Amino acid sequence: MSIFNNLPQVKYEGPKSRNPLAFKYYDAERVIAGKKMKDHLKFAMAWWHNLCASGTDMFGSGTADKTFGAEPGTMEHAKAKVDAGFEFMQKLGIEYFCFHDVDLVPEGETLEETNRRLDDITDYIKAKMAGTSIKCLWGTANLFSNPRYMNGAGSSNSLDVYCHAAAQIKKAIECTVKLGGTGYVFWGGREGYETLLNTDVKFEQENIASLMHMAVKYARSIGFTGDFYIEPKPKEPMKHQYDFDAATSIAFLRQYGLDKDFKLNIEANHATLAGHTFQHDLRIAAINGMLGSVDANQGDYLLGWDTDQFPSDVYETTLAMCEILKSGGLTGGLNFDAKNRRPSYTHEDMFLGFILGMDSFALGLIKAVELQEDGRIDQFVKERYASFDSELGQKIRAGQASLEELADKAVKKGSAPLPGSGKQEYLESVVNQVLFG
Ligand code: XUL
Ligand code: CO
């Protein structure tokens, strides 16, 4: 039975098309910079936003109908969501999905009951996957919604809550492995604090690290060969979250010896909440060899929270794709951790949201490749540091120079000339020319 029977298979029609249900830029099979577009842009559907969220906010109930013909809270509904999700992905040509344990099934009274339901639904999903090209990108455990996690999971003050989190992680890893997922995410939704007056930060961070070590050990023991990811976010729901941004998360992973098994899942709207650009956090992850996957969305610069909008800003997607291309591409993918605005409540809007996001990243990819081929920006950056090509510069780069040597040179020179112009305005005009010329 079709759920989206009034909605078509979405095809590429090119930039001149006026068909709202067609791609203008995303042409899955087109080869660009040596790879098919669909391999540069491994798009994923987030189960939670697309199949679960109905637009509830703190001022009102949901506007979108996500029942898909079944009673919410039942296993029939869990299966209807699978049916809807697969039809949706197939109609849009999306080959990956991401999930939290509780997105898949309603939680039971006991862990045993929830786990039994997870066994059933993953059997059902696995059967659906057979014969399609749809795969699991990553899985995770929701360790933030249930009241038991009010003080966090790995950072909880309660040993019972900590163990419950361990049980959920264990099962979510098993489900991820069963579905062939290539990644496992830790988003520290409530791993942080509301006030330092009641918080032992060192104790909590050590406990989070121990939980991650146990997760890695268990996952490897059952054959998981993929990457673990931390997904940084500075705040919301907590006032302060420990995985503040890429730099903080990398320092944590290195401090606790987790950096061999973990990379980062960088989310655009989380980077901007941390006071960075999306490009910044991608760059910091990439130069540290830690750029694994991306939660593709965008925030609203006038709002101080995570609005999880579908990406539409091609300037941003272009700069993001520049970083991703430079880093050699993602081992993970581009997961649309994005939701329709509350007034965009129809099934057609679900399609239009993904078309916008996929086209925005496809155009970003096309423009990033054009910027690379244009070469002026890369050339400018290279020349900007050209003074270090000298013999002394090379000695400094190799870590073989001494402070005395540099001081001698400076004294002989008398005064340092001004460094070359940064030429920001020129570089911005090059970006505009490539984008709109
Ligand atoms: C919340 C968020 C999560 C993670 C997975 O801001 O981004 O949905 O992506 O737990
Ligand atoms: Co996310």
Tab-separated table of C-alpha atoms and ligand atoms in Angstrom:
chain	number	residue	atom	x	y	z
A	1	MET	CA	0.000	0.000	0.000
A	2	SER	CA	1.350	3.369	-0.963
A	3	ILE	CA	1.426	6.146	1.620
A	4	PHE	CA	2.594	8.958	-0.632
A	5	ASN	CA	0.449	7.833	-3.583
A	6	ASN	CA	-0.236	11.371	-4.773
A	7	LEU	CA	3.481	12.159	-4.883
A	8	PRO	CA	5.750	11.187	-7.768
A	9	GLN	CA	9.178	9.670	-8.198
A	10	VAL	CA	11.363	12.791	-8.000
A	11	LYS	CA	13.647	13.184	-11.003
A	12	TYR	CA	16.350	15.557	-12.161
A	13	GLU	CA	14.924	18.070	-14.640
A	14	GLY	CA	17.666	20.732	-14.613
A	15	PRO	CA	17.900	24.376	-13.509
A	16	LYS	CA	15.205	25.599	-15.917
A	17	SER	CA	12.490	23.285	-14.613
A	18	ARG	CA	9.529	24.913	-12.847
A	19	ASN	CA	8.287	21.595	-11.507
A	20	PRO	CA	8.387	21.875	-7.691
A	21	LEU	CA	8.679	18.093	-7.393
A	22	ALA	CA	11.827	17.814	-9.517
A	23	PHE	CA	15.524	18.294	-8.768
A	24	LYS	CA	17.042	21.348	-10.409
A	25	TYR	CA	20.678	20.576	-9.499
A	26	TYR	CA	20.878	17.123	-7.907
A	27	ASP	CA	21.621	14.699	-10.684
A	28	ALA	CA	22.587	11.526	-8.801
A	29	GLU	CA	24.514	9.825	-11.599
A	30	ARG	CA	26.338	12.922	-12.896
A	31	VAL	CA	30.092	12.554	-12.504
A	32	ILE	CA	31.774	15.625	-11.046
A	33	ALA	CA	35.356	15.847	-9.772
A	34	GLY	CA	35.830	12.149	-10.479
A	35	LYS	CA	32.824	10.809	-8.565
A	36	LYS	CA	29.080	10.486	-8.987
A	37	MET	CA	27.133	13.235	-7.259
A	38	LYS	CA	25.402	10.642	-5.097
A	39	ASP	CA	28.793	9.401	-3.862
A	40	HIS	CA	30.004	12.893	-2.942
A	41	LEU	CA	26.686	13.588	-1.273
A	42	LYS	CA	25.612	10.488	0.617
A	43	PHE	CA	22.241	11.903	1.674
A	44	ALA	CA	20.484	10.366	4.638
A	45	MET	CA	16.982	10.646	6.053
A	46	ALA	CA	16.723	11.266	9.810
A	47	TRP	CA	14.006	8.946	11.119
A	48	TRP	CA	13.130	11.294	13.997
A	49	HIS	CA	12.318	14.449	12.064
A	50	ASN	CA	10.888	12.937	8.946
A	51	LEU	CA	8.835	10.064	10.306
A	52	CYS	CA	8.183	11.018	13.941
A	53	ALA	CA	8.089	14.795	14.483
A	54	SER	CA	4.738	16.438	13.891
A	55	GLY	CA	5.654	20.044	14.636
A	56	THR	CA	4.857	20.104	18.349
A	57	ASP	CA	6.430	23.084	20.089
A	58	MET	CA	6.085	24.504	23.610
A	59	PHE	CA	3.166	26.668	22.488
A	60	GLY	CA	1.108	24.129	20.630
A	61	SER	CA	0.520	20.598	19.438
A	62	GLY	CA	1.594	19.065	16.165
A	63	THR	CA	0.348	20.256	12.807
A	64	ALA	CA	1.625	17.429	10.601
A	65	ASP	CA	-0.002	14.021	10.421
A	66	LYS	CA	2.661	11.341	10.830
A	67	THR	CA	0.300	8.507	11.691
A	68	PHE	CA	0.638	6.951	8.223
A	69	GLY	CA	-2.691	5.193	8.746
A	70	ALA	CA	-1.829	3.539	12.103
A	71	GLU	CA	-2.425	4.222	15.797
A	72	PRO	CA	0.596	6.063	17.328
A	73	GLY	CA	2.321	4.193	20.137
A	74	THR	CA	1.734	0.757	18.562
A	75	MET	CA	4.000	-1.623	16.680
A	76	GLU	CA	1.643	-1.248	13.683
A	77	HIS	CA	2.578	2.424	13.686
A	78	ALA	CA	6.290	1.562	14.009
A	79	LYS	CA	5.914	-0.604	10.888
A	80	ALA	CA	3.868	2.025	9.053
A	81	LYS	CA	6.747	4.434	9.647
A	82	VAL	CA	9.148	1.934	8.078
A	83	ASP	CA	6.835	1.595	5.068
A	84	ALA	CA	6.515	5.381	4.781
A	85	GLY	CA	10.271	5.879	5.211
A	86	PHE	CA	11.214	3.384	2.518
A	87	GLU	CA	8.662	4.729	0.043
A	88	PHE	CA	9.887	8.256	0.786
A	89	MET	CA	13.575	7.379	0.361
A	90	GLN	CA	12.898	5.473	-2.837
A	91	LYS	CA	10.849	8.307	-4.345
A	92	LEU	CA	13.638	10.789	-3.603
A	93	GLY	CA	16.594	8.537	-4.392
A	94	ILE	CA	17.952	8.749	-0.826
A	95	GLU	CA	20.154	5.751	-0.059
A	96	TYR	CA	20.811	6.149	3.682
A	97	PHE	CA	18.943	6.603	6.929
A	98	CYS	CA	19.859	7.427	10.543
A	99	PHE	CA	17.893	6.536	13.667
A	100	HIS	CA	17.635	6.681	17.457
A	101	ASP	CA	16.385	3.523	19.177
A	102	VAL	CA	13.166	5.247	20.306
A	103	ASP	CA	12.448	6.591	16.812
A	104	LEU	CA	11.945	3.008	15.686
A	105	VAL	CA	9.616	1.690	18.395
A	106	PRO	CA	7.630	3.033	21.332
A	107	GLU	CA	9.504	2.322	24.585
A	108	GLY	CA	8.044	-0.622	26.529
A	109	GLU	CA	7.463	-0.857	30.293
A	110	THR	CA	10.782	-2.658	30.689
A	111	LEU	CA	14.074	-2.730	28.829
A	112	GLU	CA	13.407	-6.346	27.886
A	113	GLU	CA	10.134	-5.372	26.234
A	114	THR	CA	11.721	-2.430	24.377
A	115	ASN	CA	14.544	-4.689	23.192
A	116	ARG	CA	12.070	-7.296	21.921
A	117	ARG	CA	10.298	-4.577	19.948
A	118	LEU	CA	13.630	-3.417	18.549
A	119	ASP	CA	14.379	-6.988	17.445
A	120	ASP	CA	11.022	-7.118	15.609
A	121	ILE	CA	11.361	-3.768	13.897
A	122	THR	CA	14.961	-4.323	12.819
A	123	ASP	CA	13.870	-7.662	11.275
A	124	TYR	CA	11.178	-5.737	9.424
A	125	ILE	CA	13.612	-3.001	8.291
A	126	LYS	CA	16.192	-5.559	7.215
A	127	ALA	CA	13.620	-7.339	5.072
A	128	LYS	CA	12.663	-3.994	3.493
A	129	MET	CA	16.294	-3.180	2.767
A	130	ALA	CA	16.810	-6.404	0.830
A	131	GLY	CA	16.654	-5.754	-2.889
A	132	THR	CA	16.982	-1.970	-2.482
A	133	SER	CA	20.097	0.207	-2.393
A	134	ILE	CA	19.030	1.684	0.946
A	135	LYS	CA	21.547	1.398	3.783
A	136	CYS	CA	21.942	2.531	7.377
A	137	LEU	CA	24.374	5.451	7.768
A	138	TRP	CA	24.384	5.547	11.563
A	139	GLY	CA	22.430	4.646	14.621
A	140	THR	CA	22.285	6.117	18.106
A	141	ALA	CA	20.490	5.825	21.428
A	142	ASN	CA	18.172	8.548	22.637
A	143	LEU	CA	19.655	9.351	26.058
A	144	PHE	CA	17.913	12.666	26.563
A	145	SER	CA	14.091	12.494	26.185
A	146	ASN	CA	13.047	10.218	29.032
A	147	PRO	CA	12.846	11.964	32.467
A	148	ARG	CA	15.448	9.500	33.819
A	149	TYR	CA	18.028	11.439	31.787
A	150	MET	CA	17.229	14.808	33.351
A	151	ASN	CA	20.819	15.001	34.646
A	152	GLY	CA	22.380	13.387	31.607
A	153	ALA	CA	23.273	9.766	30.845
A	154	GLY	CA	27.051	9.266	30.988
A	155	SER	CA	27.172	12.395	33.129
A	156	SER	CA	24.314	11.385	35.434
A	157	ASN	CA	24.838	11.451	39.196
A	158	SER	CA	22.862	8.187	39.401
A	159	LEU	CA	24.549	4.819	38.870
A	160	ASP	CA	21.186	3.248	37.948
A	161	VAL	CA	20.642	5.809	35.204
A	162	TYR	CA	24.227	5.291	34.004
A	163	CYS	CA	23.594	1.533	33.720
A	164	HIS	CA	20.269	2.093	31.948
A	165	ALA	CA	22.100	4.287	29.424
A	166	ALA	CA	24.682	1.512	28.979
A	167	ALA	CA	21.879	-0.958	28.240
A	168	GLN	CA	20.337	1.359	25.661
A	169	ILE	CA	23.712	1.976	24.011
A	170	LYS	CA	24.421	-1.761	23.908
A	171	LYS	CA	21.110	-2.465	22.165
A	172	ALA	CA	21.404	0.512	19.785
A	173	ILE	CA	24.867	-0.696	18.747
A	174	GLU	CA	23.460	-4.189	18.152
A	175	CYS	CA	20.669	-2.711	15.984
A	176	THR	CA	23.193	-0.580	14.064
A	177	VAL	CA	25.391	-3.602	13.396
A	178	LYS	CA	22.371	-5.728	12.401
A	179	LEU	CA	21.325	-3.056	9.859
A	180	GLY	CA	24.883	-2.745	8.514
A	181	GLY	CA	25.343	0.831	9.796
A	182	THR	CA	28.714	2.413	9.117
A	183	GLY	CA	28.648	4.782	12.078
A	184	TYR	CA	27.463	5.105	15.660
A	185	VAL	CA	26.756	8.576	17.090
A	186	PHE	CA	27.012	10.028	20.560
A	187	TRP	CA	25.158	13.311	20.756
A	188	GLY	CA	25.515	14.486	24.359
A	189	GLY	CA	22.026	15.929	24.566
A	190	ARG	CA	22.039	16.309	28.322
A	191	GLU	CA	25.725	15.641	28.977
A	192	GLY	CA	26.446	18.969	30.592
A	193	TYR	CA	25.085	21.059	33.434
A	194	GLU	CA	22.576	23.657	34.478
A	195	THR	CA	24.701	24.951	37.390
A	196	LEU	CA	28.251	24.315	38.552
A	197	LEU	CA	27.007	24.607	42.141
A	198	ASN	CA	25.831	20.972	42.011
A	199	THR	CA	28.233	19.578	39.415
A	200	ASP	CA	31.559	17.720	39.519
A	201	VAL	CA	32.694	18.345	35.938
A	202	LYS	CA	35.818	16.164	36.114
A	203	PHE	CA	33.893	13.218	37.575
A	204	GLU	CA	31.194	13.521	34.904
A	205	GLN	CA	33.629	13.800	32.002
A	206	GLU	CA	35.581	10.774	33.220
A	207	ASN	CA	32.351	8.784	33.434
A	208	ILE	CA	31.319	9.775	29.901
A	209	ALA	CA	34.737	8.670	28.626
A	210	SER	CA	34.442	5.322	30.443
A	211	LEU	CA	31.030	4.715	28.903
A	212	MET	CA	32.443	5.471	25.454
A	213	HIS	CA	35.370	3.094	26.024
A	214	MET	CA	32.960	0.339	27.075
A	215	ALA	CA	30.820	1.034	23.981
A	216	VAL	CA	33.837	0.791	21.661
A	217	LYS	CA	35.023	-2.429	23.293
A	218	TYR	CA	31.600	-4.042	23.014
A	219	ALA	CA	30.960	-2.865	19.448
A	220	ARG	CA	34.313	-4.159	18.238
A	221	SER	CA	33.600	-7.484	19.970
A	222	ILE	CA	30.421	-7.954	17.900
A	223	GLY	CA	32.073	-6.983	14.613
A	224	PHE	CA	31.413	-3.244	14.264
A	225	THR	CA	34.207	-1.862	12.091
A	226	GLY	CA	32.783	1.611	11.444
A	227	ASP	CA	33.452	4.941	13.107
A	228	PHE	CA	32.041	6.303	16.311
A	229	TYR	CA	31.122	9.958	16.169
A	230	ILE	CA	30.726	12.694	18.725
A	231	GLU	CA	28.243	15.296	17.520
A	232	PRO	CA	29.280	18.604	19.119
A	233	LYS	CA	26.673	21.068	20.362
A	234	PRO	CA	27.295	23.881	22.858
A	235	LYS	CA	23.918	24.122	24.592
A	236	GLU	CA	20.222	23.223	24.345
A	237	PRO	CA	18.772	21.396	26.101
A	238	MET	CA	21.425	22.030	28.820
A	239	LYS	CA	22.856	25.455	29.585
A	240	HIS	CA	26.317	24.078	28.888
A	241	GLN	CA	27.120	20.874	27.024
A	242	TYR	CA	30.550	19.280	27.316
A	243	ASP	CA	30.880	18.585	23.566
A	244	PHE	CA	30.764	22.339	22.982
A	245	ASP	CA	32.290	22.451	19.502
A	246	ALA	CA	34.726	20.568	17.286
A	247	ALA	CA	37.854	21.801	19.091
A	248	THR	CA	36.512	20.955	22.560
A	249	SER	CA	35.329	17.512	21.442
A	250	ILE	CA	38.674	16.699	19.831
A	251	ALA	CA	40.519	17.684	23.022
A	252	PHE	CA	38.176	15.417	25.032
A	253	LEU	CA	38.682	12.478	22.667
A	254	ARG	CA	42.460	12.874	22.815
A	255	GLN	CA	42.567	13.364	26.565
A	256	TYR	CA	40.736	10.107	27.155
A	257	GLY	CA	42.401	8.054	24.407
A	258	LEU	CA	39.272	7.764	22.260
A	259	ASP	CA	40.631	9.519	19.167
A	260	LYS	CA	41.448	6.323	17.250
A	261	ASP	CA	37.860	5.086	17.265
A	262	PHE	CA	35.984	8.378	17.101
A	263	LYS	CA	35.518	11.098	14.526
A	264	LEU	CA	33.084	14.005	14.557
A	265	ASN	CA	29.609	14.409	13.126
A	266	ILE	CA	29.446	18.156	12.466
A	267	GLU	CA	26.004	19.758	12.449
A	268	ALA	CA	25.665	23.169	10.803
A	269	ASN	CA	23.171	24.605	13.285
A	270	HIS	CA	25.247	23.370	16.260
A	271	ALA	CA	28.358	25.114	14.924
A	272	THR	CA	26.488	28.397	14.605
A	273	LEU	CA	25.057	28.025	18.140
A	274	ALA	CA	28.671	27.724	19.333
A	275	GLY	CA	29.417	31.087	17.737
A	276	HIS	CA	31.250	29.589	14.768
A	277	THR	CA	30.417	29.211	11.125
A	278	PHE	CA	29.592	25.760	9.765
A	279	GLN	CA	32.747	26.099	7.650
A	280	HIS	CA	34.824	26.710	10.794
A	281	ASP	CA	33.817	23.523	12.575
A	282	LEU	CA	34.242	21.493	9.385
A	283	ARG	CA	37.744	22.947	8.998
A	284	ILE	CA	38.743	22.257	12.611
A	285	ALA	CA	37.500	18.670	12.338
A	286	ALA	CA	39.184	18.148	8.969
A	287	ILE	CA	42.641	19.489	9.861
A	288	ASN	CA	42.651	17.173	12.863
A	289	GLY	CA	41.746	14.158	10.724
A	290	MET	CA	38.393	13.928	12.503
A	291	LEU	CA	35.811	14.949	9.911
A	292	GLY	CA	33.591	11.890	9.652
A	293	SER	CA	30.011	12.840	8.900
A	294	VAL	CA	27.694	15.839	8.713
A	295	ASP	CA	24.238	16.675	10.018
A	296	ALA	CA	23.076	18.871	7.163
A	297	ASN	CA	20.746	21.659	8.200
A	298	GLN	CA	20.852	25.386	8.853
A	299	GLY	CA	19.853	27.678	11.696
A	300	ASP	CA	18.246	31.069	11.810
A	301	TYR	CA	20.783	33.762	12.679
A	302	LEU	CA	18.119	35.779	14.500
A	303	LEU	CA	17.187	32.940	16.856
A	304	GLY	CA	19.331	31.503	19.626
A	305	TRP	CA	18.220	27.897	19.348
A	306	ASP	CA	18.468	24.900	17.075
A	307	THR	CA	15.860	25.462	14.366
A	308	ASP	CA	17.021	22.502	12.228
A	309	GLN	CA	15.930	24.010	8.913
A	310	PHE	CA	16.531	22.402	5.560
A	311	PRO	CA	19.675	23.931	4.037
A	312	SER	CA	18.841	26.653	1.520
A	313	ASP	CA	21.816	28.999	1.746
A	314	VAL	CA	24.016	28.117	-1.213
A	315	TYR	CA	26.826	30.380	-0.003
A	316	GLU	CA	27.035	28.159	3.096
A	317	THR	CA	26.698	24.850	1.258
A	318	THR	CA	29.390	25.951	-1.200
A	319	LEU	CA	31.873	26.787	1.550
A	320	ALA	CA	30.940	23.570	3.352
A	321	MET	CA	31.528	21.499	0.214
A	322	CYS	CA	34.897	23.262	-0.268
A	323	GLU	CA	35.937	21.975	3.174
A	324	ILE	CA	34.564	18.491	2.522
A	325	LEU	CA	36.277	18.202	-0.880
A	326	LYS	CA	39.574	19.437	0.569
A	327	SER	CA	39.406	16.876	3.338
A	328	GLY	CA	39.091	14.093	0.738
A	329	GLY	CA	35.351	13.524	1.248
A	330	LEU	CA	33.302	12.132	4.092
A	331	THR	CA	33.558	8.561	5.309
A	332	GLY	CA	30.027	9.163	6.629
A	333	GLY	CA	27.415	11.180	4.765
A	334	LEU	CA	25.069	14.154	4.813
A	335	ASN	CA	22.228	13.412	7.182
A	336	PHE	CA	19.307	15.820	6.938
A	337	ASP	CA	18.841	16.481	10.636
A	338	ALA	CA	16.225	18.942	9.441
A	339	LYS	CA	12.498	19.400	9.743
A	340	ASN	CA	9.790	21.281	7.929
A	341	ARG	CA	8.570	24.542	9.470
A	342	ARG	CA	5.410	24.016	11.544
A	343	PRO	CA	3.119	25.614	8.935
A	344	SER	CA	4.587	23.351	6.199
A	345	TYR	CA	2.613	20.381	7.412
A	346	THR	CA	1.659	18.314	4.358
A	347	HIS	CA	3.239	15.166	2.960
A	348	GLU	CA	4.142	17.188	-0.107
A	349	ASP	CA	6.093	19.572	2.169
A	350	MET	CA	8.188	16.616	3.364
A	351	PHE	CA	9.221	16.080	-0.262
A	352	LEU	CA	9.786	19.786	-0.886
A	353	GLY	CA	12.040	20.047	2.199
A	354	PHE	CA	14.333	17.281	0.980
A	355	ILE	CA	14.330	18.612	-2.591
A	356	LEU	CA	15.471	21.996	-1.232
A	357	GLY	CA	18.195	20.432	0.924
A	358	MET	CA	19.474	18.054	-1.756
A	359	ASP	CA	19.500	20.756	-4.441
A	360	SER	CA	21.247	23.213	-2.104
A	361	PHE	CA	24.052	20.732	-1.446
A	362	ALA	CA	24.247	19.670	-5.107
A	363	LEU	CA	24.615	23.301	-6.149
A	364	GLY	CA	27.133	23.793	-3.338
A	365	LEU	CA	29.134	20.859	-4.699
A	366	ILE	CA	29.024	22.210	-8.265
A	367	LYS	CA	30.149	25.657	-7.099
A	368	ALA	CA	32.843	24.284	-4.771
A	369	VAL	CA	34.341	22.354	-7.685
A	370	GLU	CA	34.177	25.522	-9.826
A	371	LEU	CA	35.957	27.478	-7.083
A	372	GLN	CA	38.664	24.825	-6.954
A	373	GLU	CA	39.043	24.858	-10.743
A	374	ASP	CA	39.072	28.650	-10.770
A	375	GLY	CA	42.046	28.388	-8.433
A	376	ARG	CA	42.350	32.056	-7.484
A	377	ILE	CA	41.483	31.553	-3.827
A	378	ASP	CA	43.786	28.569	-3.300
A	379	GLN	CA	46.560	30.406	-5.117
A	380	PHE	CA	46.071	33.487	-2.956
A	381	VAL	CA	46.274	31.447	0.254
A	382	LYS	CA	49.438	29.750	-0.977
A	383	GLU	CA	51.098	33.051	-1.824
A	384	ARG	CA	50.006	34.587	1.459
A	385	TYR	CA	52.438	32.331	3.309
A	386	ALA	CA	55.187	32.466	0.667
A	387	SER	CA	57.705	34.153	2.980
A	388	PHE	CA	57.967	30.794	4.779
A	389	ASP	CA	59.340	29.217	1.577
A	390	SER	CA	62.721	30.787	2.443
A	391	GLU	CA	65.488	28.728	4.073
A	392	LEU	CA	64.733	30.102	7.531
A	393	GLY	CA	60.994	29.662	6.978
A	394	GLN	CA	61.545	25.999	6.121
A	395	LYS	CA	63.706	25.570	9.225
A	396	ILE	CA	60.873	26.959	11.372
A	397	ARG	CA	58.347	24.664	9.691
A	398	ALA	CA	60.607	21.694	10.381
A	399	GLY	CA	60.869	22.664	14.054
A	400	GLN	CA	64.642	23.242	13.765
A	401	ALA	CA	64.970	26.972	14.351
A	402	SER	CA	65.883	28.683	17.613
A	403	LEU	CA	64.464	31.787	19.184
A	404	GLU	CA	67.953	33.391	19.216
A	405	GLU	CA	68.337	32.844	15.465
A	406	LEU	CA	65.028	34.526	14.737
A	407	ALA	CA	65.808	37.386	17.085
A	408	ASP	CA	69.227	37.892	15.359
A	409	LYS	CA	67.512	38.100	11.989
A	410	ALA	CA	64.985	40.599	13.305
A	411	VAL	CA	67.682	42.780	14.921
A	412	LYS	CA	69.709	42.810	11.672
A	413	LYS	CA	66.611	43.742	9.692
A	414	GLY	CA	65.855	46.633	12.045
A	415	SER	CA	62.091	46.697	11.576
A	416	ALA	CA	59.635	44.225	10.082
A	417	PRO	CA	57.739	45.349	6.981
A	418	LEU	CA	53.940	45.059	7.073
A	419	PRO	CA	52.662	41.645	5.950
A	420	GLY	CA	50.805	41.505	2.622
A	421	SER	CA	47.165	42.582	2.400
A	422	GLY	CA	44.580	39.994	3.436
A	423	LYS	CA	42.431	41.002	0.445
A	424	GLN	CA	39.199	39.722	1.997
A	425	GLU	CA	37.019	41.908	-0.231
A	426	TYR	CA	38.761	40.649	-3.377
A	427	LEU	CA	38.314	37.022	-2.278
A	428	GLU	CA	34.635	37.579	-1.510
A	429	SER	CA	34.185	39.051	-4.969
A	430	VAL	CA	35.778	35.923	-6.472
A	431	VAL	CA	33.246	33.776	-4.588
A	432	ASN	CA	30.405	35.950	-5.913
A	433	GLN	CA	31.728	35.753	-9.443
A	434	VAL	CA	31.865	31.971	-9.304
A	435	LEU	CA	28.443	31.747	-7.659
A	436	PHE	CA	26.581	34.223	-9.802
A	437	GLY	CA	28.789	35.100	-12.780
B	1	XUL	C1	19.874	17.404	18.365
B	1	XUL	C2	20.524	16.554	17.352
B	1	XUL	C3	20.267	15.095	17.460
B	1	XUL	C4	21.414	14.245	17.041
B	1	XUL	C5	21.221	12.771	17.275
B	1	XUL	O1	20.226	18.741	18.301
B	1	XUL	O2	21.194	17.052	16.486
B	1	XUL	O3	19.119	14.814	16.726
B	1	XUL	O4	21.702	14.433	15.688
B	1	XUL	O5	20.940	12.467	18.580
B	2	CO	CO	22.067	16.278	14.769
